[in-house]
Each structure stands twice: as C-alpha cells, then as structure tokens.
Short mmCIF file of C-alpha atoms in Angstrom, two decimals:
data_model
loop_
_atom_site.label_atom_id
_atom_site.label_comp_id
_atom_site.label_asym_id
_atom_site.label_seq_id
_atom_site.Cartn_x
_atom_site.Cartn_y
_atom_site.Cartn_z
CA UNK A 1 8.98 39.34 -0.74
CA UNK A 2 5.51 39.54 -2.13
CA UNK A 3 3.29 42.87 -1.77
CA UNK A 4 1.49 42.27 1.74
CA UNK A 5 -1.82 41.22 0.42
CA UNK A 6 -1.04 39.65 -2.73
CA UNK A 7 -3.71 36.97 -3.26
CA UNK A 8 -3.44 33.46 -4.70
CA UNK A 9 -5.86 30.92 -5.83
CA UNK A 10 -4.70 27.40 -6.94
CA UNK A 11 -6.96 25.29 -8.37
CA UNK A 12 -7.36 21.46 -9.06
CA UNK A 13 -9.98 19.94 -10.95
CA UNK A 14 -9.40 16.40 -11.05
CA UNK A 15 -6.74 14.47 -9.60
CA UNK A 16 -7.97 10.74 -9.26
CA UNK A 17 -9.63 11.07 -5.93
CA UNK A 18 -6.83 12.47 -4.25
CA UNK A 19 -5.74 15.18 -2.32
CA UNK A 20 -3.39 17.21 -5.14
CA UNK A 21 0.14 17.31 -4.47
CA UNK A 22 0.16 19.39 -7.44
CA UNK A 23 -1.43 22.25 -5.17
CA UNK A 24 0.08 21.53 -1.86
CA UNK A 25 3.92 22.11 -3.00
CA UNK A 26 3.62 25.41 -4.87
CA UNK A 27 1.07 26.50 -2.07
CA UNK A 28 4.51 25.93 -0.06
CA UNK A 29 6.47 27.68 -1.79
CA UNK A 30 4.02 30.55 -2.93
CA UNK A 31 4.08 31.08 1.08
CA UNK A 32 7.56 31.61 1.30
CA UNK A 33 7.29 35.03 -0.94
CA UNK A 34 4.67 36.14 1.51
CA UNK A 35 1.47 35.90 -1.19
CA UNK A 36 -1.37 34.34 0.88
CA UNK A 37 -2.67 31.19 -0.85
CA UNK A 38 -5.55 29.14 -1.16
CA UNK A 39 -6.20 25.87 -2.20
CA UNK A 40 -9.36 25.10 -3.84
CA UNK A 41 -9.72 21.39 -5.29
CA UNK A 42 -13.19 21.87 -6.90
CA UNK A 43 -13.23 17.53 -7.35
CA UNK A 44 -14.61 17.78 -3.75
CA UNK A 45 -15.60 21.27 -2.98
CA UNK A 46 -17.19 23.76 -4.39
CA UNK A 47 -15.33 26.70 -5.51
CA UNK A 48 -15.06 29.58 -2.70
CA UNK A 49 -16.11 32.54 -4.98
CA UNK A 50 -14.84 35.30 -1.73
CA UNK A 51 -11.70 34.10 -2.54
CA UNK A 52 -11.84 33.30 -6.57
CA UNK A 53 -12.96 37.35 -6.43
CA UNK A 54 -10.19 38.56 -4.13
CA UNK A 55 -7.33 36.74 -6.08
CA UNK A 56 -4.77 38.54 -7.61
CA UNK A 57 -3.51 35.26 -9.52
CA UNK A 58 -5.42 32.35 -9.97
CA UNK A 59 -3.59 29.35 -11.58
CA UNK A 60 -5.02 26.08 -12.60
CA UNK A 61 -3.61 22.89 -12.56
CA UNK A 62 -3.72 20.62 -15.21
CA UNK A 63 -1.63 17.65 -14.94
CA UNK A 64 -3.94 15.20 -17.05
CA UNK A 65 -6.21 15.27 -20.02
CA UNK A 66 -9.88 15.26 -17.95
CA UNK A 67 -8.08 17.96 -15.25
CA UNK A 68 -7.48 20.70 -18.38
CA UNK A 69 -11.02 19.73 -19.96
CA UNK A 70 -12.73 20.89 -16.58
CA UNK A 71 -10.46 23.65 -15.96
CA UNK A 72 -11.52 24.77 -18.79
CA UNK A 73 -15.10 24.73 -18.34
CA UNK A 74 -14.35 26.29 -14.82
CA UNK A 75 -12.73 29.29 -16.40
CA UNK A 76 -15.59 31.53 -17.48
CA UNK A 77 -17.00 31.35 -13.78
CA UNK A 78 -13.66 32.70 -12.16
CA UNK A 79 -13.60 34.89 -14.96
CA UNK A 80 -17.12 36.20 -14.26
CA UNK A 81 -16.89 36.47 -10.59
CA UNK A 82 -12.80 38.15 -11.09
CA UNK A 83 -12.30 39.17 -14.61
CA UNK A 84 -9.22 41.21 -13.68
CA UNK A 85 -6.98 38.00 -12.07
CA UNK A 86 -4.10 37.09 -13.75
CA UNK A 87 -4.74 33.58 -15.04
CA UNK A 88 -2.29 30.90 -15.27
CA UNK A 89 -2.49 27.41 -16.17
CA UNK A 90 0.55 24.95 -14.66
CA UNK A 91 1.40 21.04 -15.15
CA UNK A 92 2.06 18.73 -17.92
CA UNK A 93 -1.17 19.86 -20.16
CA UNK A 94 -0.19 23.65 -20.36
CA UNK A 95 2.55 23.49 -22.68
CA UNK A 96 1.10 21.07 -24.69
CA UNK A 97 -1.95 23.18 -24.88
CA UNK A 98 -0.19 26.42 -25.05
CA UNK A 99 -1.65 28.29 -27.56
CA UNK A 100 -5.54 27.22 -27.22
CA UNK A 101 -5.01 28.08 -23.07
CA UNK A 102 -3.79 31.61 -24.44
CA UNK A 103 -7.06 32.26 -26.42
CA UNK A 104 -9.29 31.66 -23.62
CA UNK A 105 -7.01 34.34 -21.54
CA UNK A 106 -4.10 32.85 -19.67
CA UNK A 107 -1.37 35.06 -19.01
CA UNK A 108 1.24 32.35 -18.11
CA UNK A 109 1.82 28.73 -18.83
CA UNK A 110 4.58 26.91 -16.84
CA UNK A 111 4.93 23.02 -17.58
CA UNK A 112 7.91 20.66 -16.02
CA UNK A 113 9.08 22.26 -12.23
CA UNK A 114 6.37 24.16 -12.36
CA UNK A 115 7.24 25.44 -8.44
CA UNK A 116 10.46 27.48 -9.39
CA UNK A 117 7.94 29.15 -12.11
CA UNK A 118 5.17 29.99 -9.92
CA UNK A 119 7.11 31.47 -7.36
CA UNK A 120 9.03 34.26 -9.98
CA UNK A 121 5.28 34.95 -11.15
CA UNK A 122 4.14 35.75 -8.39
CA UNK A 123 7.46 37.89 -7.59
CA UNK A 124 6.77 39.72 -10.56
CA UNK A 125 3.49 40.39 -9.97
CA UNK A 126 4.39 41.69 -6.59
CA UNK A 127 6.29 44.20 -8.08
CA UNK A 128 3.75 45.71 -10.58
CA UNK A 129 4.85 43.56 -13.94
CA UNK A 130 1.97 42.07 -15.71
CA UNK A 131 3.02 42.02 -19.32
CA UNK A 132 4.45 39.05 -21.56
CA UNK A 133 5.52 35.68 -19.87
CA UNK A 134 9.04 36.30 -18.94
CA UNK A 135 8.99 32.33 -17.20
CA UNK A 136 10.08 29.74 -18.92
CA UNK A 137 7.09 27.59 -20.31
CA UNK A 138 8.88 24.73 -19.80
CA UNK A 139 11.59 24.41 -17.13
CA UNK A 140 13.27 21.16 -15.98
CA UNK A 141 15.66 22.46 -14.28
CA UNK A 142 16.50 20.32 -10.61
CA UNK A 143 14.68 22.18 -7.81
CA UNK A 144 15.38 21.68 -4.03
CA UNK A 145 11.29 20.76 -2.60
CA UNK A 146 10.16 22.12 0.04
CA UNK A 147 7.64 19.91 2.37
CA UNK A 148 4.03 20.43 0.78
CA UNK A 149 1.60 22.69 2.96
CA UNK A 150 -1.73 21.09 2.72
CA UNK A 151 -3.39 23.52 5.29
CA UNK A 152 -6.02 24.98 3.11
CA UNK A 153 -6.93 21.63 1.50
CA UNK A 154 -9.97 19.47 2.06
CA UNK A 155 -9.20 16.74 4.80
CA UNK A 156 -8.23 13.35 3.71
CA UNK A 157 -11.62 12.02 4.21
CA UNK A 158 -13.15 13.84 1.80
CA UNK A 159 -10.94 11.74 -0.49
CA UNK A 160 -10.85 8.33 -2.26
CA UNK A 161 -10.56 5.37 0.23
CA UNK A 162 -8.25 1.64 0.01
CA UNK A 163 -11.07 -1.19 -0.21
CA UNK A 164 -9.48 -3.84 1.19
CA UNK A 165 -12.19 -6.45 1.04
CA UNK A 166 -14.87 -7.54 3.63
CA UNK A 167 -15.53 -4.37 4.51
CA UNK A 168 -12.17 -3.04 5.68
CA UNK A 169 -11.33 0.88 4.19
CA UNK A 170 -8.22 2.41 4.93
CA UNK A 171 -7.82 6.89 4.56
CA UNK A 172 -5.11 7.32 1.91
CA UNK A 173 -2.24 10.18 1.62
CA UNK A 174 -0.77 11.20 -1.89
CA UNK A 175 2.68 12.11 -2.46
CA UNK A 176 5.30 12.48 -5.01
CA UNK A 177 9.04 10.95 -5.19
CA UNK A 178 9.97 12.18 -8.42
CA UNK A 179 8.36 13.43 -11.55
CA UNK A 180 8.84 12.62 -15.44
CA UNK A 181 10.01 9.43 -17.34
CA UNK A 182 13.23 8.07 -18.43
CA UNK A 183 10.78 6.68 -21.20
CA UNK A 184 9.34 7.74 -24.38
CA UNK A 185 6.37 5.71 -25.07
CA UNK A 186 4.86 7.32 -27.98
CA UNK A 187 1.19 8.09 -25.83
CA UNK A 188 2.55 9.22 -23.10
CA UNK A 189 1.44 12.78 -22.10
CA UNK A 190 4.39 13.14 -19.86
CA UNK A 191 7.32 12.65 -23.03
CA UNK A 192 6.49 15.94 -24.53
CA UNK A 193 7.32 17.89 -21.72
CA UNK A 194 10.16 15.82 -20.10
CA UNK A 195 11.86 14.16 -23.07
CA UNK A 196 13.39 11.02 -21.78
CA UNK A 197 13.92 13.17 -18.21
CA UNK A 198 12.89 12.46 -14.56
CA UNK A 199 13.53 14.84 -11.93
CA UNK A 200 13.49 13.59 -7.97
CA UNK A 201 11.73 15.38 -5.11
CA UNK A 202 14.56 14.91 -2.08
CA UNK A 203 13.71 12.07 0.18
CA UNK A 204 13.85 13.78 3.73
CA UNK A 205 10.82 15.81 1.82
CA UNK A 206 9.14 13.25 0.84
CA UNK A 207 9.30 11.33 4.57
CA UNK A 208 8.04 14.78 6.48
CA UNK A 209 5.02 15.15 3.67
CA UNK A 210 4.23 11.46 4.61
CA UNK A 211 4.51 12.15 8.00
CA UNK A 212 2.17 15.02 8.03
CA UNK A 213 -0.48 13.20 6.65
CA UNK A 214 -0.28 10.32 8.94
CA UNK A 215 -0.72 12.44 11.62
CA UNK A 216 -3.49 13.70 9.67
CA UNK A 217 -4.54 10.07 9.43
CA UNK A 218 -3.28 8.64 6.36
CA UNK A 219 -3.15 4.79 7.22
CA UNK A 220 -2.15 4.02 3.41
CA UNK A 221 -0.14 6.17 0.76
CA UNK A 222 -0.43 6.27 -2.85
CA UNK A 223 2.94 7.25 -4.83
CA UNK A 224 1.99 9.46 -8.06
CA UNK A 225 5.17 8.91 -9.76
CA UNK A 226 5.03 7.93 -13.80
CA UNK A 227 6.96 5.21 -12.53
CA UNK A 228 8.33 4.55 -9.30
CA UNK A 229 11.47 2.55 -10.49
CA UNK A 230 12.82 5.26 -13.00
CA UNK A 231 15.34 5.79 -10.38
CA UNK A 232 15.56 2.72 -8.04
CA UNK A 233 18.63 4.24 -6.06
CA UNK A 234 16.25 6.84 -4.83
CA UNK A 235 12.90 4.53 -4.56
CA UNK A 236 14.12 2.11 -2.46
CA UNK A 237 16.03 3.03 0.42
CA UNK A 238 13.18 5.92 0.45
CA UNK A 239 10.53 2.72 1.17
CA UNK A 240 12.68 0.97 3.55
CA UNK A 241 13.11 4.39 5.62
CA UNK A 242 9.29 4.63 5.45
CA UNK A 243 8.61 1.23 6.49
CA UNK A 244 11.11 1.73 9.25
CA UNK A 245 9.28 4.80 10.57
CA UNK A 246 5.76 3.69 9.73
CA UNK A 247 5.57 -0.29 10.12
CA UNK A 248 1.82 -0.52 9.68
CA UNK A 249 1.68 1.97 6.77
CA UNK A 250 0.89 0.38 3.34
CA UNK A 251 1.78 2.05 0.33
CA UNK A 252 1.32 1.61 -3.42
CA UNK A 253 3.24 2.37 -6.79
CA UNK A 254 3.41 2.91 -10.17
CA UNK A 255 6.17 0.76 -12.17
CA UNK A 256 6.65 -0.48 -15.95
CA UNK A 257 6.24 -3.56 -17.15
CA UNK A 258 9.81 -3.67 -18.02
CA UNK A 259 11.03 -2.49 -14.88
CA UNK A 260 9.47 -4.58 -12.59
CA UNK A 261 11.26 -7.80 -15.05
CA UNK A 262 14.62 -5.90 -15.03
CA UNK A 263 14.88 -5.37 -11.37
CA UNK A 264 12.86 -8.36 -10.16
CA UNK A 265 15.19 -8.81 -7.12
CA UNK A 266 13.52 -5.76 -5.49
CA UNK A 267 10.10 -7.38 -5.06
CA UNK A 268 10.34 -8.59 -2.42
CA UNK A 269 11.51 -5.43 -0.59
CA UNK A 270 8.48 -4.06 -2.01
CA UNK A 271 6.39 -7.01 -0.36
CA UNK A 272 8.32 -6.79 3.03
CA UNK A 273 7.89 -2.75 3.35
CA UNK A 274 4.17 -2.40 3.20
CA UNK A 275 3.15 -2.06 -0.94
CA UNK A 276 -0.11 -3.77 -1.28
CA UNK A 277 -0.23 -3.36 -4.77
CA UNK A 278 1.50 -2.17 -8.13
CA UNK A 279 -0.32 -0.47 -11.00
CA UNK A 280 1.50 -1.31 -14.47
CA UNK A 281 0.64 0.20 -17.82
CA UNK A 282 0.35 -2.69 -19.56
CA UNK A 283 -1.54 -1.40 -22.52
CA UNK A 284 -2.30 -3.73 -24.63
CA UNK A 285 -1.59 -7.70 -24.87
CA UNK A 286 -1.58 -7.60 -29.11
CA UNK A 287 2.46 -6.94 -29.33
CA UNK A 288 1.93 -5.24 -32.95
CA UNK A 289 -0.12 -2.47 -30.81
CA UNK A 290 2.90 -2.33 -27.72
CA UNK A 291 5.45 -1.87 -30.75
CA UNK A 292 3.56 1.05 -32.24
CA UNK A 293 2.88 2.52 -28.84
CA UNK A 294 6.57 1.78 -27.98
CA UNK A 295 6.05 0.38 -24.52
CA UNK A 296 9.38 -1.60 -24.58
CA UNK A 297 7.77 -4.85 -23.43
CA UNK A 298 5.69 -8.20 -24.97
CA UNK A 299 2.76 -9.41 -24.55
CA UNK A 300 4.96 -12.11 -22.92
CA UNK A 301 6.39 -9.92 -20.67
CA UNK A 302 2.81 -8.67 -19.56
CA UNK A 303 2.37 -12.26 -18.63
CA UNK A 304 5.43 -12.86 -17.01
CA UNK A 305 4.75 -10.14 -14.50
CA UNK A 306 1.49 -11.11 -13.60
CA UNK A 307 3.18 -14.78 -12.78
CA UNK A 308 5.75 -12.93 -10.82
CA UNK A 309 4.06 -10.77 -8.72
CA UNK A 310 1.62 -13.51 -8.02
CA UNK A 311 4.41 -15.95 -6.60
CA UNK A 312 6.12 -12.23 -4.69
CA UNK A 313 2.48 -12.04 -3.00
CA UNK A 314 2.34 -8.24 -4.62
CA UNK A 315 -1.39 -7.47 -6.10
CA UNK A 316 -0.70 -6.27 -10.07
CA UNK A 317 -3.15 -3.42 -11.20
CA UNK A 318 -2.75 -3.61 -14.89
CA UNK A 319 -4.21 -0.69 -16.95
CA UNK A 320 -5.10 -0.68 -20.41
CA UNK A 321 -5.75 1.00 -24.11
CA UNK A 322 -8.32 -1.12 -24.97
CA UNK A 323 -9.18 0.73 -27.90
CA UNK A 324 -6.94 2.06 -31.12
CA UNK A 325 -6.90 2.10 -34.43
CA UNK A 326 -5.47 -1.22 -34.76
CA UNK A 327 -7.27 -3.04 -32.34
CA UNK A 328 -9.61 -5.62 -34.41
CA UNK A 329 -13.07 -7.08 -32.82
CA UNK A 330 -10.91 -10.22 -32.64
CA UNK A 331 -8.05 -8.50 -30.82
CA UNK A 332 -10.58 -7.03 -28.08
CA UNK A 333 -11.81 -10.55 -27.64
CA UNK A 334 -8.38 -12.08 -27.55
CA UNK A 335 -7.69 -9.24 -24.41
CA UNK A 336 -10.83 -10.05 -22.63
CA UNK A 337 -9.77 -13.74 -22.94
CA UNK A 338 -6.59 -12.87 -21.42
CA UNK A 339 -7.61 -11.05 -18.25
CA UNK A 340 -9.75 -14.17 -17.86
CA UNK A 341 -7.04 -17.06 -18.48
CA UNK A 342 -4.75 -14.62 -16.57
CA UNK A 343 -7.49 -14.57 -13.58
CA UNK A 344 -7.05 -10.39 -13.51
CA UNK A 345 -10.74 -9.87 -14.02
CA UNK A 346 -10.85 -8.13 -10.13
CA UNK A 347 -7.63 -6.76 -10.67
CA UNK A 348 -8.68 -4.92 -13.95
CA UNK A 349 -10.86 -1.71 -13.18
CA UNK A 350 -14.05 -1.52 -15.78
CA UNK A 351 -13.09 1.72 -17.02
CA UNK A 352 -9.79 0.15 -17.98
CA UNK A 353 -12.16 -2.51 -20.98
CA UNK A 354 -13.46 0.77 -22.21
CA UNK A 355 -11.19 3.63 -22.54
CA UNK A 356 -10.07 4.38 -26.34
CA UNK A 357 -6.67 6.19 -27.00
CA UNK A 358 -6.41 9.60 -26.71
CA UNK A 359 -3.83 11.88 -29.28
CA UNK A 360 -3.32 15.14 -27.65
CA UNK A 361 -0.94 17.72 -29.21
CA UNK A 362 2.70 16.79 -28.98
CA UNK A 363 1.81 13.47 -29.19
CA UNK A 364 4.65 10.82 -30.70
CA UNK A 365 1.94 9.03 -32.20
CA UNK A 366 1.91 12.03 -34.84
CA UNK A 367 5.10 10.98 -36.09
CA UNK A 368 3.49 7.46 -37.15
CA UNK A 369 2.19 7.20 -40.52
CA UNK A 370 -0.10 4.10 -39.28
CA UNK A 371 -1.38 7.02 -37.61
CA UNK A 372 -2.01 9.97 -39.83
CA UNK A 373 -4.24 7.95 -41.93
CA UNK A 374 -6.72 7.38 -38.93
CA UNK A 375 -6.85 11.23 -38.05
CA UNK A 376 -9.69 13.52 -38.58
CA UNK A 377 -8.22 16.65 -37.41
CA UNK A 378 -7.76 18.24 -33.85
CA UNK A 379 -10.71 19.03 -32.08
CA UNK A 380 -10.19 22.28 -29.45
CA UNK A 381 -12.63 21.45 -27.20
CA UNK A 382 -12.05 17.45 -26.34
CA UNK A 383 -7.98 18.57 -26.60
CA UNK A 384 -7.45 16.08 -28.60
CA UNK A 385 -7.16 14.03 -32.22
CA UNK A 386 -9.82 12.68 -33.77
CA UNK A 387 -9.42 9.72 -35.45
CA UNK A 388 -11.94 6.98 -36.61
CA UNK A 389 -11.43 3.25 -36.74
CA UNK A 390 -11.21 1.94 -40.20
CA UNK A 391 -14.13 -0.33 -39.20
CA UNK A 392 -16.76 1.10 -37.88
CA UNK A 393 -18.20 -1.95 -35.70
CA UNK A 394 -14.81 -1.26 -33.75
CA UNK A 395 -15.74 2.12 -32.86
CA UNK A 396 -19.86 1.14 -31.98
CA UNK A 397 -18.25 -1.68 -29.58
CA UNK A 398 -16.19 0.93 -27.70
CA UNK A 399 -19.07 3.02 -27.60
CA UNK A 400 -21.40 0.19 -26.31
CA UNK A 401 -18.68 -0.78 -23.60
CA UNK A 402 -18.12 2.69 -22.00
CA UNK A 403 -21.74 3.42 -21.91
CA UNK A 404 -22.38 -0.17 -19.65
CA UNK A 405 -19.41 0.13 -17.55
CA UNK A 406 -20.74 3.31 -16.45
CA UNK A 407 -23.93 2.22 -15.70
CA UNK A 408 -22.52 -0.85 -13.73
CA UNK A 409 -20.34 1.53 -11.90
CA UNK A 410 -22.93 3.83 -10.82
CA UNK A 411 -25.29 1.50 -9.37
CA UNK A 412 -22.28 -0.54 -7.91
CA UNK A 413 -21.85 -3.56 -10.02
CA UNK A 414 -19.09 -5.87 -9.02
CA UNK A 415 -16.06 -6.25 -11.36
CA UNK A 416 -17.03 -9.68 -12.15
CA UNK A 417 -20.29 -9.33 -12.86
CA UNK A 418 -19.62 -6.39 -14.90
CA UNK A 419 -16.90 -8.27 -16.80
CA UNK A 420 -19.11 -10.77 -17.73
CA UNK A 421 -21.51 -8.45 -19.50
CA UNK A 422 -18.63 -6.34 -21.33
CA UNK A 423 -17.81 -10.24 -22.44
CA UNK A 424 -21.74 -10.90 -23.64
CA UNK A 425 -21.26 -7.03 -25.81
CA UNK A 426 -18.29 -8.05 -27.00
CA UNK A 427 -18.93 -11.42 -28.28
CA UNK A 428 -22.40 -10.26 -29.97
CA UNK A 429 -20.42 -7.28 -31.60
CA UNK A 430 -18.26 -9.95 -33.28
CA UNK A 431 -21.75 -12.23 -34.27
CA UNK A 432 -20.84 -15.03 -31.67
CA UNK A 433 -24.37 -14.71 -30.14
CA UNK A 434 -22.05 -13.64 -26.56
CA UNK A 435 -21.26 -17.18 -25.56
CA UNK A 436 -19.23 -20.36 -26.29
CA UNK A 437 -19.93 -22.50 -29.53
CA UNK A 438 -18.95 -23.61 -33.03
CA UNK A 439 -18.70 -20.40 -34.73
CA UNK A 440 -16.16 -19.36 -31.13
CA UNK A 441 -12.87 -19.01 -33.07
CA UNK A 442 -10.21 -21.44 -31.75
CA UNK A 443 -8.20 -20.27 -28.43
CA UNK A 444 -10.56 -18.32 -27.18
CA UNK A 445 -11.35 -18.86 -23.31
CA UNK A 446 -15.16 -18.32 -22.50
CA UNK A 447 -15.84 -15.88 -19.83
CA UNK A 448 -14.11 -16.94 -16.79
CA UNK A 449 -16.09 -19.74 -14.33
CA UNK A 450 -16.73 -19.56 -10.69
CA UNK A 451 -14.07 -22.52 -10.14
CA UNK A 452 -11.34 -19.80 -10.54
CA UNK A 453 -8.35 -20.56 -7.49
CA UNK A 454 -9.13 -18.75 -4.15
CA UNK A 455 -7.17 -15.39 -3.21
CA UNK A 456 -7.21 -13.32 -0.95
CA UNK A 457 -9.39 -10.41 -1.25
CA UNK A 458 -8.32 -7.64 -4.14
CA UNK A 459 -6.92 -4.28 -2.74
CA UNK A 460 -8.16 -1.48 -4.44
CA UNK A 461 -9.13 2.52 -4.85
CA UNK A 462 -12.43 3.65 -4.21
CA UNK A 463 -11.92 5.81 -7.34
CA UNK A 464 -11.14 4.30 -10.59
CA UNK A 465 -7.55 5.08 -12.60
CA UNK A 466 -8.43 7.20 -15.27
CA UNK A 467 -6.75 10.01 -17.35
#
C-alpha cells in the first residue's frame, strides 16, 4: 500500500473532445495502492492549483502530438505552483520524446501499458525512492484492466456531442477495447512504441466502463482503438453483447481501409448493433503517396469502401494527409475532385483538406530516403521534423487552406460551403482562376453541384478528428 496521504495528479491536455480514458484507468488502479488521485483534464477545466500544489506526483498524459505540445506549455505552471512533485509524462509521445521530456524535468517516462508502470511508481514513491527510473519506459507486457474510475472527471456534458442532423445531439462516452496496431504504417505514432503489437483491454471491462457511463448518460459511445478490427475475435462478439444490453446505444469505430475489405462480411453486424459511423485513415487517394506511407491499400480500395459502406447503410469518416512532400498542386486538386465525385464532401471534416504530415522522432518515414532530402532538421519545440516542399507554391497552398478552414470553423461554416472555398484556393493556387474552363486539366470534376443524390443526414462529432 501507498503512504496514507500520498497525492496524485493526472493530467490530460487534449484528447479530441472526450472524456480521457487515458486518465480514468490508471486513476483506477492508482486507487488500489491507496494514493488519492485526481483527475484534471485541463481541455475543459481549468487546472485546480490546491491540488497541482499538494501533489506528490503529477503525471501527464500525452497520447498524441497536440496533447505533449500543451503539456508542455502547462509544465512551468505546475512547476511554479509545486516545484518539488515528481513529474512524469505517460502514453505513446513519452518514449518517443524521451530525452527532450527529461530536460524540462520529468523524472519518469512510461509508454505502452502505461497502468502496470504507474502503479510501481507510485509504490516506490510510497516508500521513500525517488532516484533513477527503475520502470520500464516501454512495457507491453498483457495487463488484466481494471474498470476505469471516472469519479473525479468533468461530467460527460462538458464534452464533445453526436450531431445527428436537424437538430438532434446525442451525450457521448469514450472507451477503449484494445490498444496498439498489428500495422506498421510508416506515420503512424503508435508503431514506434508497439511494433506490429496490439494489446486487448478484457471485454467484461470494457461492458461495466460502458455501463457506467450510460448511467451517467452516455446515449452514444466512441471506441478509441487504432483500429477496431486488429482483433475481430475480440471486437465483435464485444458489440453484439453491447447491443444486447444497450439496444438504443449507438456506437462508433475506428477500422483500416484494408480491414473493413478483408472482413466485409462483418458489416453488417456493425449496421445491425448500433455503429452509426466508421472513421478510416484513408490518407491519401495518389497510390505513389499510400506506398511510401505504407498504408497497405489503393486508391482503389479507398473507393471500394466508400461504395461498400454506402450499399451496408454505415456512414464512412475518411481522414486524410492532405499535405507531404510529394503531394503536387495537381495531386491536391485530383483529392478535392475525389471527395466530390465520391460525394464525401459532408463526410470529410475541414481540418482533414488542411492538415500537412507530421515526422516526429521514431518516425519510419526516417528510414525513407524520399524523405531525408525534404528534412530541415528537428525542431524541439513543434516535436517534430521540419521539412519543406520542393515547391514552394505547395507549401503557401497548405498554408492558405488551414488558415480558411479555421476561420470557417469558428464562425460555423457548413462543410459544403467551406469545401467550396478550399476548392476556389486551390484552383487559383494552381492558375485556374478557381473554376471550370479550358485551361481545367482533363478529369477533373468541378466543385460538386447541388443536384448531388439525397441522404440522410451526416452523423458527426461536435469536435473535429485531429492529432
């Protein structure tokens, strides 16, 4: 057991609008050594300073690229208000990040099962030990969950909603059926930590976290896995028990492109147990870019999907690299003209015709030599690779993009409307005057027309998918 009184701050930063599994599992098992723990998720409150300068531990978590870059601007606040707090730093960004987290004062970094980790920290700190890192800094070892405790987090209200057209919102819950990837797409943060590995959180845990937030009021739930179908065995008689349980409960999922072609058969069981929608990392529709990135599918494959989910009745939420160091003016125009022909334009989130690829460290895109002769050099405080586009109207148009989209967003464009202009910026960048003509080269759609077939309304987050 834990010293009575040993305090614990965990801390999230920025989890896509939703209420962080990443702190509600440790925070169960932190309570099991007898620590007392708080949960602060600073996306949605503002951080409680009593108990930031009562904390004998305060670990951040940084499971994506925009969590660490906050955490890290968090950091000299705790450290003013508690400068003698151990400091950790937990998820897939720590390891990755090891050595710059160090410099700025963490005392331990646990990536992978981070749970196992936390739990012998704070055992050691119990009992007086606050040297080197004796935890592993990356564990994947197979841990038996235990059900998350989200007592001391915000209430799902505070939280990003399900639009689900003409006005209808549903509260959403957040869980986690297994973590990691069997995959080893070569921008994937996830691959340097796991390797090709996927770990599973135990379905009877998963059901009682789902349960609690239901009661809590959770009328839809959002699955964080990398992708939901790295072990199907486990997904789906885990969706069929929820549906069985919960028959009004909607869910959604994460799957790859090539999964949802391999195991087709299993759409409709999606359908018929309550998933509204499927978000797919599509990436790219220029197959010279997928090969680099190694996503394992085809632009035709990308196109398949969309057909196939369309016919299943299943809502496809493709997201997108819209910008490399191989992607041409004429390639950006060619993927505009696809989420057009493909009628995706309400299906495709803004954000997703504006965000440029990010290299953090570990990358597999290092070991590309179409690559290295992009890169600038890493830059500490973005936590990333520069790199520049070889020509420079490229970069200006990605620049240009981002800039509108979040302009549109803030003052609540729609996704068509805001389409339209990213198509008008586009087609000027690439001196077609940002409409149809002559000088249009040949196969390229104009932007999409109001006679587009009639479909039900889109389902969709409140908050954007980001990284």
């Amino acid at each position: 057991m834990a010293r009575p009184g040993l305090k614990v701050v965990l801390i999230s930063t920025y989890e896509l609008g939703r209420q962080p599994f990443g702190l509600a599992s440790p925070a169960a098992w932190l309570g099991r050594t007898g620590a007392a723990v708080r949960c602060l998720d600073t996306a949605v409150e503002s951080p409680d300073e009593e108990a930031i300068r009562d904390a004998d531990l305060v670990a951040f978590h940084v499971p994506m690229h925009t969590a660490t870059r906050l955490a890290i601007a968090l950091l000299p606040r705790v450290r003013r208000l508690n400068p003698h707090a151990h400091l950790c730093f937990y998820g897939l960004y720590a390891p990755v990040n090891e050595g710059h987290l160090r410099a700025l004062g963490a005392g331990t970094i646990l990536g992978g099962e981070f749970e196992a980790g936390l739990a012998k920290l704070v055992r050691r700190l119990s009992g007086g030990g606050n040297g080197g890192q004796v935890e592993p800094v990356v564990s994947l070892d197979r841990q038996r969950f235990l059900v998350p405790d989200r007592v001391t987090l915000p209430p799902l209200s505070r939280y990003a909603h399900l639009n689900l057209g003409d006005g209808q919102r549903r509260t959403v819950g957040y869980t986690e059926a297994s973590r990691g990837c069997k995959h080893l797409c070569r921008h994937c943060p996830i691959v340097p930590v796991y390797a090709g590995r996927f770990r599973v959180v135990q379905p009877d845990v998963v059901l009682e976290d789902i349960r609690r937030q239901v009661a809590a009021g959770a009328r839809h739930i959002s699955f964080g896995d990398p992708d939901f179908w790295n072990g199907i065995g486990h997904a789906m008689p885990l969706v069929q028990a929820l549906h069985a349980e919960h028959p009004d409960l909607t869910y959604d999922v994460t799957i790859k492109i090539g999964h949802l072609l391999t195991h087709r058969r299993h759409l409709t069981t999606l359908r018929d147990t309550g998933c509204l929608f499927v978000t797919s990392a599509a990436e790219s529709v220029d197959d010279r870019v997928l090969a680099l990135l190694d996503k394992g599918h085809s632009r035709r494959d990308f196109e398949e999907v969309v057909r196939l989910l369309r016919e299943t009745g299943l809502t496809l939420h493709p997201t997108f690299v819209a910008f490399t160091p191989w992607t041409s003016l004429p390639a950006y125009l060619e993927l505009l003209e696809a989420v057009a022909r493909l009628d995706l334009v309400e299906q495709v989130a803004p954000i997703q015709l504006a965000l440029r690829l990010l290299i953090p460290a570990g990358s597999r895109l290092l070991d590309l030599p179409e690559t290295l002769e992009v890169l600038e050099g890493f830059d500490p405080v973005r936590l990333s690779y520069r790199w520049r586009h070889p020509d420079p109207r490229v970069d200006r148009l990605q620049e240009e993009v981002q800039g509108f989209v979040q302009r549109a967003e803030a003052t609540g464009t729609g996704r068509r409307e805001i389409f339209e202009g990213v198509w008008g910026i586009a087609a000027r960048a690439a001196g077609l005057g940002g409409r149809c003509g002559p000088a249009r080269p040949p196969g390229h759609a104009c932007a999409p027309n109001a006679d587009r077939p009639s479909r039900p309304p889109i389902p969709y987050m409140s908050e954007s998918w980001y990284c």
